[in-house]
Coordinates of N, CA, C and O in Angstrom, one line a residue:
X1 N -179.9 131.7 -117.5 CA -179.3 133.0 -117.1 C -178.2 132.8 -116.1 O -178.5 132.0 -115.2
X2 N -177.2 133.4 -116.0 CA -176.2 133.5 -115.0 C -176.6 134.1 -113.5 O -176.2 135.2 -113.2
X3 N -177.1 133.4 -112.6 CA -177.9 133.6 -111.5 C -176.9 134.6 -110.8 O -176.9 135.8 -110.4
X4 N -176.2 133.3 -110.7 CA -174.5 133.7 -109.5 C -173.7 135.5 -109.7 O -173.2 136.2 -108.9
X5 N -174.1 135.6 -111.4 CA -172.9 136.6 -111.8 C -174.2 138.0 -111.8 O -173.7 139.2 -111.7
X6 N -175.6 137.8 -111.8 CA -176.2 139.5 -111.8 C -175.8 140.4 -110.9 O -175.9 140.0 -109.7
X7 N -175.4 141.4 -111.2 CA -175.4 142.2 -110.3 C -176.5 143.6 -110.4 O -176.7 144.4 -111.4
X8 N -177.0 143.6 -109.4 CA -178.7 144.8 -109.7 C -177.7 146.6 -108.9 O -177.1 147.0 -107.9
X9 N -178.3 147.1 -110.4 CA -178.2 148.3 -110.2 C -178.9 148.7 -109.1 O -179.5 148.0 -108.4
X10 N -178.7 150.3 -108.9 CA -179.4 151.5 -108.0 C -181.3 151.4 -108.4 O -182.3 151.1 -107.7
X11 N -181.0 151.7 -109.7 CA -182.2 151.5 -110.6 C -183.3 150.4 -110.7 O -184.5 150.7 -110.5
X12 N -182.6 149.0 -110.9 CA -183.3 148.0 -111.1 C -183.7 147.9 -109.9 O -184.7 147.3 -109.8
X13 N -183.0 148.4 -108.3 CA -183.1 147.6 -107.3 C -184.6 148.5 -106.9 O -185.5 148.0 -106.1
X14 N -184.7 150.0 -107.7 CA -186.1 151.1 -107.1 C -187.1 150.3 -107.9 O -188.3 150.3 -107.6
X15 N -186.6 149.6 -109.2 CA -187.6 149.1 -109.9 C -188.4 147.6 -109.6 O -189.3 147.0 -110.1
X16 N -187.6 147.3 -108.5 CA -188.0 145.9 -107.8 C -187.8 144.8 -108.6 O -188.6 143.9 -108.6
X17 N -186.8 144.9 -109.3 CA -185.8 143.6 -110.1 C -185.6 142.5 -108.9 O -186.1 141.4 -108.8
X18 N -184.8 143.1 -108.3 CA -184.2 141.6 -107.0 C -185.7 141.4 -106.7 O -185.8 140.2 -106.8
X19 N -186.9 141.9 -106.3 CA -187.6 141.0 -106.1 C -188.7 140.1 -106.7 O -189.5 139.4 -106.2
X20 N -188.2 140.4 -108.4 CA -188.7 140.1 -109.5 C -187.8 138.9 -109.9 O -188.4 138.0 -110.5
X21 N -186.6 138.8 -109.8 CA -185.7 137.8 -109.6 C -185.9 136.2 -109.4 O -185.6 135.2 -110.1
X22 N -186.7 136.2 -107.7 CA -186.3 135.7 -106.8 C -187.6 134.9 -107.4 O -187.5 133.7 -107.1
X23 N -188.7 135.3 -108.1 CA -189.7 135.1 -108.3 C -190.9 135.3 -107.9 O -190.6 135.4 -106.8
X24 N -192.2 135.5 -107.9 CA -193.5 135.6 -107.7 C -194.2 135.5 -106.1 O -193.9 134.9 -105.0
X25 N -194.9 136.3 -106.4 CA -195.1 136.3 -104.8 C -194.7 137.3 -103.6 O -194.6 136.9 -102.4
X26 N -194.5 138.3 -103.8 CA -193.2 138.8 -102.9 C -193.9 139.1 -101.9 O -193.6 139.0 -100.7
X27 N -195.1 139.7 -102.5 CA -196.0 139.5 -100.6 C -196.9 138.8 -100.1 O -197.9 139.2 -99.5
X28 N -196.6 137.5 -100.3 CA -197.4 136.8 -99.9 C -196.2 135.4 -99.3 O -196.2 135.0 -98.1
X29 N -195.4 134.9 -100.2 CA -194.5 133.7 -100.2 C -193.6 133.7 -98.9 O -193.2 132.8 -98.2
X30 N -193.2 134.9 -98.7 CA -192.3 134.5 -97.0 C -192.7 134.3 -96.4 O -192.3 133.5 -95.6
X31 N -193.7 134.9 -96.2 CA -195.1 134.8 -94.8 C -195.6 133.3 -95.0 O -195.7 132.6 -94.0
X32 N -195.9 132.6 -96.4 CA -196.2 131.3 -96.5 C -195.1 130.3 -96.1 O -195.1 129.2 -95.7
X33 N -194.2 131.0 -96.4 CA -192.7 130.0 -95.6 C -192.9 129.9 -94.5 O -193.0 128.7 -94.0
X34 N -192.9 131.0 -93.5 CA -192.5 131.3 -91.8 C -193.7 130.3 -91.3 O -193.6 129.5 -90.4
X35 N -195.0 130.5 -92.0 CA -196.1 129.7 -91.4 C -196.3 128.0 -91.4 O -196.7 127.2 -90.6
X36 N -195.6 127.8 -93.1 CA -195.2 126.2 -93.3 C -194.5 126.0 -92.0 O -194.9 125.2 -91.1
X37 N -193.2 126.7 -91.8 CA -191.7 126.1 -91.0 C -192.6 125.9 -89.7 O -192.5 124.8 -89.2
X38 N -193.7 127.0 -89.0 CA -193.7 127.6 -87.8 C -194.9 126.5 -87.4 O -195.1 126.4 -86.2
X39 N -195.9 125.5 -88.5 CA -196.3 124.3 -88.6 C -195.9 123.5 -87.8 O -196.4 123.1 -86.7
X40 N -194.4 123.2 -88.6 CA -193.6 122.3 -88.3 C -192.6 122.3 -87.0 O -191.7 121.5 -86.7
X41 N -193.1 123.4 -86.4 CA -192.2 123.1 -85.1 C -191.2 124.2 -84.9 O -190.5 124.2 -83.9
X42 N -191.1 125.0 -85.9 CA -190.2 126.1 -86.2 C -190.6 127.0 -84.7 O -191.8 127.3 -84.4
X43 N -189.4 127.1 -83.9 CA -190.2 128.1 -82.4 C -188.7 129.5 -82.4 O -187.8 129.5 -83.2
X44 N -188.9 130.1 -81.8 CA -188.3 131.4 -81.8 C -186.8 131.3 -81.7 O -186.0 132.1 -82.3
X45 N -186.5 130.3 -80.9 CA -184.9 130.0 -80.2 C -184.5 129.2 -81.0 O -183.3 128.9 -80.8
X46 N -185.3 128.5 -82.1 CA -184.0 128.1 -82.9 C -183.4 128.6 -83.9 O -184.0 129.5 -84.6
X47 N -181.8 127.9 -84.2 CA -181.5 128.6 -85.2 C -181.8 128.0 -86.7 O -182.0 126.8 -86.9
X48 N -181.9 128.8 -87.6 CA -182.2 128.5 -88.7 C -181.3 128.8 -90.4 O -180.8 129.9 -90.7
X49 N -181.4 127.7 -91.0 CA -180.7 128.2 -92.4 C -181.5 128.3 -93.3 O -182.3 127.3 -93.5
X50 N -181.8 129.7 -94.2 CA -181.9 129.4 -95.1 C -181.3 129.3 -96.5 O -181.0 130.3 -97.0
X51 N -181.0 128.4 -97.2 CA -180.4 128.1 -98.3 C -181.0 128.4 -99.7 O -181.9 127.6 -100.2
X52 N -180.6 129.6 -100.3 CA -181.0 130.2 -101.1 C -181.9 131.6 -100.7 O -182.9 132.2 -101.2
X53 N -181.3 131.8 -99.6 CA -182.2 133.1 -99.5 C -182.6 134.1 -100.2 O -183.6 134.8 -99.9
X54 N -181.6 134.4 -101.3 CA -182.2 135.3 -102.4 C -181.8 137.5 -101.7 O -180.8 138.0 -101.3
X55 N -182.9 137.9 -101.8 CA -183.2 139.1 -101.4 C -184.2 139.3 -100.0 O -184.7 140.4 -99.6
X56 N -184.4 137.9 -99.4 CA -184.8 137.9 -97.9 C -186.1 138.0 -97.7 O -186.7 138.4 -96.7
X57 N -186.6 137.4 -99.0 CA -188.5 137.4 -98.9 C -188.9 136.7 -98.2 O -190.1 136.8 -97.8
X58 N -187.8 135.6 -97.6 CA -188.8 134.8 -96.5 C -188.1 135.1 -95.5 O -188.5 134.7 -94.4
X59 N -186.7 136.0 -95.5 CA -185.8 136.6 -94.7 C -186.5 137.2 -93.3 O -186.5 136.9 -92.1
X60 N -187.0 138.2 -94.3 CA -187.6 139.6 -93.6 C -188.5 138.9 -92.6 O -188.6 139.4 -91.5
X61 N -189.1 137.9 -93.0 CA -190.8 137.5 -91.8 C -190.1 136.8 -91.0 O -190.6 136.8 -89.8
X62 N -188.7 135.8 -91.2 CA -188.0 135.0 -90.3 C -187.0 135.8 -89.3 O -186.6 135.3 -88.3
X63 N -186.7 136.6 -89.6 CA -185.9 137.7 -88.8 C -186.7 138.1 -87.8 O -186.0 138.1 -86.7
X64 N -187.9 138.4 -87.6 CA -188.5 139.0 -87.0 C -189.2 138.1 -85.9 O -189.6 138.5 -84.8
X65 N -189.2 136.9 -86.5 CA -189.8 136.0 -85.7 C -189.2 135.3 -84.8 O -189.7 135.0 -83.8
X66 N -187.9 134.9 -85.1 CA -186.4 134.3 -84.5 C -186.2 135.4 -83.8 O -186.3 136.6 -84.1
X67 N -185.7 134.6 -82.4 CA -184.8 135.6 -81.7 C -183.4 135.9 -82.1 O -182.7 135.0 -82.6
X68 N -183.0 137.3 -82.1 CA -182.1 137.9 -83.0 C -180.7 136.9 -82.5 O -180.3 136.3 -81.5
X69 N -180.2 137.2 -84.0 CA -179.1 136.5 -84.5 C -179.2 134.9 -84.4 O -178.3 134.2 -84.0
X70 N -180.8 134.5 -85.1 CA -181.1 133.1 -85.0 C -181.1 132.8 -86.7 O -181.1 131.6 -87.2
X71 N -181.2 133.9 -87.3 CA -181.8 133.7 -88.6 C -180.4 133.8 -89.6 O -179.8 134.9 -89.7
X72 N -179.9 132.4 -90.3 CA -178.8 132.6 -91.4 C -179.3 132.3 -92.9 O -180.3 131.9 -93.3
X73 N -178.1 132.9 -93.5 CA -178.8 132.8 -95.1 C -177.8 132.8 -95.6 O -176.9 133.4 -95.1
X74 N -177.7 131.8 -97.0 CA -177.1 131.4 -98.0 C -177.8 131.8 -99.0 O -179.0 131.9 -99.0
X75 N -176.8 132.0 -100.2 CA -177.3 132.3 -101.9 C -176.1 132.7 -102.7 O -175.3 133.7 -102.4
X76 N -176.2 132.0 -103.7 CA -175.1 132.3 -104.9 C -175.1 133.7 -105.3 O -174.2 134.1 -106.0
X77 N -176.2 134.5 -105.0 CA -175.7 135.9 -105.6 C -175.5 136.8 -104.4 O -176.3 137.0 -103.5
X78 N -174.4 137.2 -104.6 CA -174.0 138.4 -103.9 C -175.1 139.5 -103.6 O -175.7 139.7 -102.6
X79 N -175.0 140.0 -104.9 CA -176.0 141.3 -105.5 C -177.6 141.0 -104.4 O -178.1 141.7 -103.5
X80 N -178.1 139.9 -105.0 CA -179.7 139.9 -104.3 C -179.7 140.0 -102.6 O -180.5 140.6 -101.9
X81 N -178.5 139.4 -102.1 CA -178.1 139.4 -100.7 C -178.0 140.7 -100.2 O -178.8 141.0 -99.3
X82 N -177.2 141.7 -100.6 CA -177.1 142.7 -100.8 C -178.3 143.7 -100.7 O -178.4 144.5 -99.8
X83 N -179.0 143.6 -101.6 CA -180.4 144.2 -101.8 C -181.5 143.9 -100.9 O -182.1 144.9 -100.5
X84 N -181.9 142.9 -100.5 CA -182.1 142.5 -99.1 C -182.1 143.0 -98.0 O -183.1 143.5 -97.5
X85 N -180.7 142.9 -97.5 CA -180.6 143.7 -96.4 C -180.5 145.2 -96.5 O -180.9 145.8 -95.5
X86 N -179.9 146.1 -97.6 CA -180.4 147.5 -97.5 C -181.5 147.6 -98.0 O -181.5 148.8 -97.8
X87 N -182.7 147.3 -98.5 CA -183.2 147.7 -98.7 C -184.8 146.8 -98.3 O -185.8 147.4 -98.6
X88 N -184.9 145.5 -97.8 CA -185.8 145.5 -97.5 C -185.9 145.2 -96.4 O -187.1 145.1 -96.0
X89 N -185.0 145.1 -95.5 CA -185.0 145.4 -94.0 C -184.9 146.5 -93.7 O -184.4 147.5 -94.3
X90 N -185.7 146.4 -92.4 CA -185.8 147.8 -91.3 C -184.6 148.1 -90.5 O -183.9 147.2 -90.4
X91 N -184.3 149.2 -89.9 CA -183.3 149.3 -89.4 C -182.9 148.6 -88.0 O -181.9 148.5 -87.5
X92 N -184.4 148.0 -87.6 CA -184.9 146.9 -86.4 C -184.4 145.6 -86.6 O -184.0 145.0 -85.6
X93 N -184.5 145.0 -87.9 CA -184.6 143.9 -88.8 C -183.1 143.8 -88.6 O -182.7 142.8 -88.1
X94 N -181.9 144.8 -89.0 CA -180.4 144.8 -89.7 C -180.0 144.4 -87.8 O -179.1 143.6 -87.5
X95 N -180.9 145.3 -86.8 CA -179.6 145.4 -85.6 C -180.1 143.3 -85.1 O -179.5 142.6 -84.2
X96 N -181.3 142.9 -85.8 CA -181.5 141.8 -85.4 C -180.9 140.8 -86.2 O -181.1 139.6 -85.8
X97 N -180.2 140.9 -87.2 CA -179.5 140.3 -88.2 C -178.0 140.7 -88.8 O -177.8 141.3 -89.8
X98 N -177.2 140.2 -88.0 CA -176.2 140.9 -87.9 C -175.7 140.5 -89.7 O -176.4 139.8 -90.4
X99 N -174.5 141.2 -90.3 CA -174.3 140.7 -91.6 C -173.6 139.4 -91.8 O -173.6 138.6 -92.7
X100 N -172.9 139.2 -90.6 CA -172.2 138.0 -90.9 C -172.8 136.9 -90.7 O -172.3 135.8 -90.4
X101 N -173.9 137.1 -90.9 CA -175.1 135.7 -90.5 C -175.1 135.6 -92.1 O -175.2 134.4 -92.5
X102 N -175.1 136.4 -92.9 CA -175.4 135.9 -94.8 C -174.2 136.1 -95.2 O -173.4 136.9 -94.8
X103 N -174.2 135.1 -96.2 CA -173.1 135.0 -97.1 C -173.2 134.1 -98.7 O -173.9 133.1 -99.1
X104 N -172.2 134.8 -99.3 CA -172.6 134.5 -100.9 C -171.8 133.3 -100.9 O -170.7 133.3 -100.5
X105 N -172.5 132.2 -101.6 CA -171.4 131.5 -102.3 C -172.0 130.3 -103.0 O -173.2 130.1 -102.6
X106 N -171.4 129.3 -104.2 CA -172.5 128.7 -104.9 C -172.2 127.4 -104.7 O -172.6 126.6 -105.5
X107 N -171.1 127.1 -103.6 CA -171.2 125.7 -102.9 C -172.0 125.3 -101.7 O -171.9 124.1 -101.2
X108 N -172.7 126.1 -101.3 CA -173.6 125.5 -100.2 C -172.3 125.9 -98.4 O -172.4 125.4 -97.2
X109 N -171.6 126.6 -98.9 CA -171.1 126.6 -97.9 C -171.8 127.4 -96.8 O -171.7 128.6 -97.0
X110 N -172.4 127.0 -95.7 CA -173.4 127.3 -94.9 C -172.7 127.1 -93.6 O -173.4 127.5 -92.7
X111 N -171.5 126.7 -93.2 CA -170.7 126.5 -91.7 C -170.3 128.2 -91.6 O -169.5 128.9 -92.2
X112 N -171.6 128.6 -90.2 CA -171.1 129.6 -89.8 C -170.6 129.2 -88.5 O -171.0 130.0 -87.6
X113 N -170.0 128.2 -87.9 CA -169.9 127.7 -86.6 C -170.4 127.2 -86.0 O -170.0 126.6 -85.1
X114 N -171.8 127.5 -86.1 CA -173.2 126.9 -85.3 C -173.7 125.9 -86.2 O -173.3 125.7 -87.4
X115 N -174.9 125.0 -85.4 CA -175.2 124.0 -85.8 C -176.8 124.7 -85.9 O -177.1 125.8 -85.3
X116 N -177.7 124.0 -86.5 CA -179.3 124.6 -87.1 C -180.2 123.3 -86.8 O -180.1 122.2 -87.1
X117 N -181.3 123.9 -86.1 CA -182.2 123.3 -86.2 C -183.0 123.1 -87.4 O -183.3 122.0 -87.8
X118 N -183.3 123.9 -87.8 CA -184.2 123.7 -89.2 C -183.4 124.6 -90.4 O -182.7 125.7 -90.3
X119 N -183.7 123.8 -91.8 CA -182.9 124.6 -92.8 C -184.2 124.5 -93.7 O -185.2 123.9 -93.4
X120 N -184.1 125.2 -95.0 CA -185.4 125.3 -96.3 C -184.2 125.8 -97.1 O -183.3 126.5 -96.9
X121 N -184.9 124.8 -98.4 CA -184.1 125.3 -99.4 C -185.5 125.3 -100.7 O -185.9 124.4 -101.4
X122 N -185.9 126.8 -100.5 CA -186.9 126.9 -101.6 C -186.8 127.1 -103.0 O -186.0 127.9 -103.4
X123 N -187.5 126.3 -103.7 CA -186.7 126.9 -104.9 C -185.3 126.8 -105.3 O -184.8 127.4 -106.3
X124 N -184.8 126.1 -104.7 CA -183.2 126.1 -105.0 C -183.0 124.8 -106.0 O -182.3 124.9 -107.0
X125 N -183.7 123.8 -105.7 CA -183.4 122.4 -106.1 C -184.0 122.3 -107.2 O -183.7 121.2 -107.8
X126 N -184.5 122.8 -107.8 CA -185.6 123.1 -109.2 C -185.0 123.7 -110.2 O -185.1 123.6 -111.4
X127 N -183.9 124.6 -109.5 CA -182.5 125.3 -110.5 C -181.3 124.9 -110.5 O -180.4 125.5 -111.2
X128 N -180.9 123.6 -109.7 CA -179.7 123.5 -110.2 C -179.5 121.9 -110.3 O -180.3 121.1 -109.9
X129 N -178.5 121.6 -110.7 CA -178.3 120.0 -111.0 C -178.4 119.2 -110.5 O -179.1 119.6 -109.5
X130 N -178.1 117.3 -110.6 CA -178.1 116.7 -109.9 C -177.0 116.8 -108.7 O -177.4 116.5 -107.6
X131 N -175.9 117.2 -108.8 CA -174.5 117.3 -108.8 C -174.5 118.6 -107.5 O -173.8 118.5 -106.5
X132 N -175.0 119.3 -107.7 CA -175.3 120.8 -106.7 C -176.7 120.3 -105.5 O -176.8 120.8 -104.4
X133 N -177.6 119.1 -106.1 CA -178.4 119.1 -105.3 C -177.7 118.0 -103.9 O -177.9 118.1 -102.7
X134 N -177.0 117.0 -104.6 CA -176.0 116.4 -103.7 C -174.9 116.9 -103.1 O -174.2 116.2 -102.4
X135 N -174.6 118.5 -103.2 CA -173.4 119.0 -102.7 C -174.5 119.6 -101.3 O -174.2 119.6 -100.1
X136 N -175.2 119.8 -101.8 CA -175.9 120.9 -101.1 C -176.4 119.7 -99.3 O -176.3 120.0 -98.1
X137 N -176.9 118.6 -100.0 CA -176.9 117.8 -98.7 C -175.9 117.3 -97.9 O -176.1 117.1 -96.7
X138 N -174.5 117.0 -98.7 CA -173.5 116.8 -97.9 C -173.2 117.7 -97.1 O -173.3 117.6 -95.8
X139 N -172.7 118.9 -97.7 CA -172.6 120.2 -97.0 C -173.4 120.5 -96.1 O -173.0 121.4 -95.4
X140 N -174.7 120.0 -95.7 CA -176.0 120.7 -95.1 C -175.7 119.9 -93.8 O -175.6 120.4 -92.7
X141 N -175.5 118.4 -94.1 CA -175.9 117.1 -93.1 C -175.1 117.7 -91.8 O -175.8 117.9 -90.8
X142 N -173.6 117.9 -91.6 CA -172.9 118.0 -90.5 C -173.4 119.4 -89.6 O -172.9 119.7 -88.5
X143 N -174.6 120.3 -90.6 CA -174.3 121.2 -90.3 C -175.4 121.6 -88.9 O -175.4 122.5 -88.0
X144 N -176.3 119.9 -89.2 CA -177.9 120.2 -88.4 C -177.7 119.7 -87.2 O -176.7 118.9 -87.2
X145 N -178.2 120.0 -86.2 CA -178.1 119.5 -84.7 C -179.1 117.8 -85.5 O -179.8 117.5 -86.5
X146 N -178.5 117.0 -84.1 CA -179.6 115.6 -84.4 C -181.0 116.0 -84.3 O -181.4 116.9 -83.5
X147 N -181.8 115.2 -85.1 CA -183.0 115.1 -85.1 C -183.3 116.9 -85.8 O -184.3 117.5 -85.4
X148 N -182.7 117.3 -86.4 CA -183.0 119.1 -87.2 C -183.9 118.5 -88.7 O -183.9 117.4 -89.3
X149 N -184.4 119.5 -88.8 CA -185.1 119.5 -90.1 C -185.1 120.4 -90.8 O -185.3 121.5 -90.5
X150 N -184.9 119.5 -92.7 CA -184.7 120.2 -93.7 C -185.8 120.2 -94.4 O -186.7 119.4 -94.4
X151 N -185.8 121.2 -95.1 CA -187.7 121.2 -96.2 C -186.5 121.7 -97.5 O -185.5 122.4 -97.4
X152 N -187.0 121.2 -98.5 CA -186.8 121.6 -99.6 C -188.2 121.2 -100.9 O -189.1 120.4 -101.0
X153 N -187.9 122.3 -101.6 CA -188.9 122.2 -102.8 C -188.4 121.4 -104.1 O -187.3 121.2 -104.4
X154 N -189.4 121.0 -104.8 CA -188.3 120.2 -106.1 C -189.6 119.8 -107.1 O -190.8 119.7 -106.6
X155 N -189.2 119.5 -108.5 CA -189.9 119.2 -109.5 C -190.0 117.5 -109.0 O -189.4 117.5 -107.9
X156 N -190.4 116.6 -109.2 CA -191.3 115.5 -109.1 C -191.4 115.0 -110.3 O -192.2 115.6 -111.0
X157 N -190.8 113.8 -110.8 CA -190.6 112.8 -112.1 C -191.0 111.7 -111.7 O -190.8 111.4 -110.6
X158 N -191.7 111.0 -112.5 CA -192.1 109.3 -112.5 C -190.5 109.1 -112.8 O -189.7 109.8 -113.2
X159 N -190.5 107.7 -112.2 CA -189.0 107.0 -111.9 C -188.6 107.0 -113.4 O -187.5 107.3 -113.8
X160 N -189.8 106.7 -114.3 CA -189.2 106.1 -115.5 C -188.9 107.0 -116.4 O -188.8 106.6 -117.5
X161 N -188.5 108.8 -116.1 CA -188.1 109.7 -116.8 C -186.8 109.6 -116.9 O -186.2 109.7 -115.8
X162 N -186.1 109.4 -118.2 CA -184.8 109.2 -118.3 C -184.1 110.6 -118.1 O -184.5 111.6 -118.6
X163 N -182.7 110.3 -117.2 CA -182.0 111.9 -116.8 C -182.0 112.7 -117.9 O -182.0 113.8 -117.6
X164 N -181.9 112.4 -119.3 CA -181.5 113.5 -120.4 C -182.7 113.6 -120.8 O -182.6 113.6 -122.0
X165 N -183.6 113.7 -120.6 CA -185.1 113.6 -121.1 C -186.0 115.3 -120.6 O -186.1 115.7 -119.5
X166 N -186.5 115.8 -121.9 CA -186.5 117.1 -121.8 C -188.5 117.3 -121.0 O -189.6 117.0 -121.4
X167 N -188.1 117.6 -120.3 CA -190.4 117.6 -120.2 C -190.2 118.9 -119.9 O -189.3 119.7 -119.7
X168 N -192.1 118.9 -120.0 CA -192.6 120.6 -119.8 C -193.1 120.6 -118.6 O -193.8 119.7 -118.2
X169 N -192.8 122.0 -117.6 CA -193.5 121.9 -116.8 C -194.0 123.1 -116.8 O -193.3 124.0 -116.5
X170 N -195.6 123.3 -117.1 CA -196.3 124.9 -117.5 C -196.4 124.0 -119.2 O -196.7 123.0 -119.8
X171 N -195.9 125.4 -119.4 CA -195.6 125.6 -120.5 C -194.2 125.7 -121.4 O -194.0 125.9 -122.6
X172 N -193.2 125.7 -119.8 CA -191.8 125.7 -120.0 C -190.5 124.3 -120.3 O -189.9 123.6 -119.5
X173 N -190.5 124.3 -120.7 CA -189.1 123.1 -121.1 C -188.3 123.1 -120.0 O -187.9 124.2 -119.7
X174 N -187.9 122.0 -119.2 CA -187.2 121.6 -118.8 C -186.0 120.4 -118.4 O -186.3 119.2 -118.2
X175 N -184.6 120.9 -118.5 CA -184.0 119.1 -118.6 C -184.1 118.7 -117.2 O -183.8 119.3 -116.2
X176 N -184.6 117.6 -117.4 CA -184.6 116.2 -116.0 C -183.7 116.4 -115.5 O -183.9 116.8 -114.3
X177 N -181.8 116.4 -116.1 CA -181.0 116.3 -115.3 C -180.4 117.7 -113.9 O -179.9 117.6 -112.8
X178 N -181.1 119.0 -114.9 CA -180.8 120.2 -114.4 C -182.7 120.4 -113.1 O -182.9 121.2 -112.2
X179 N -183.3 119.7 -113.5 CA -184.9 119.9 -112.3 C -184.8 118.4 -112.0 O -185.9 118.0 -112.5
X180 N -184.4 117.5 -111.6 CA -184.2 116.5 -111.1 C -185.8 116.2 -110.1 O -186.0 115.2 -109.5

């Protein structure tokens, strides 16, 4: 499906599309993010990217937890970005996240001037190529303070899966080259 190009109606957005979208979980998975990151060292003062934020399911628990204007977000869709901040932030959540902290775009462009201690890219690497998963690190690398940490999620192949080689994962088909 055309991730980058949906745009969510009035409708789909009362019908909880964008958060049907973004995928499973919606109340439970941001909260498992903030707690993974907050594991790892994740503390209030730093700043953070997320890459692929979607409609802000791990947004909303990271906003709150970061001291305001600590929390950035990246994602190819406009529309879900969008939906997000009207409607699943509080009006506490928006004055703690200013808008120009998110932005749409499907090169990874993540330079809001500042440098990040920690970034996550959930789910992002599982949907797009080899080619986008390498843009996404070059793009990322200059952007971390030294010693910053990245988490990303990803499908998992024995070496000996050839790139054009179709497997299942579930019950779903997937090409190697596009879930690397």
């Amino acid at each position: 499906p055309d991730y980058s190009g949906k745009v969510f109606s009035e409708q789909e957005i009362a019908e909880g599309q964008h958060r049907q979208f973004v995928g499973g979980g919606w109340d439970t998975h941001g909260k498992r993010q903030l707690d993974y990151l907050v594991s790892q060292g994740l503390q209030p003062h730093h700043r953070f990217l997320d890459v692929g934020c979607g409609s802000l399911r791990a947004g909303r628990h990271l906003v709150d937890y970061l001291e305001p204007g600590n929390y950035y977000g990246i994602d190819a869709n406009a529309s879900l970005i969008e939906a997000g901040y009207d409607h699943e932030l509080t009006d506490e959540q928006r004055e703690r996240l200013p808008l120009s902290n998110l932005r749409a775009n499907d090169r990874f462009d993540g330079d809001f001037g500042v440098r990040f201690d920690y970034a996550l890219a959930q789910s992002v690497f599982t949907h797009v190529s080899l080619n986008h998963l390498r843009l996404c690190l070059v793009r990322l690398d200059p952007l971390m303070v030294e010693g910053g940490q990245f988490f990303a999620t990803f499908f998992e192949q024995p070496s000996s899966t050839a790139v054009d080689e179709i497997v299942l994962v579930g019950q779903r088909p997937r090409f190697t080259e596009r879930n690397i």
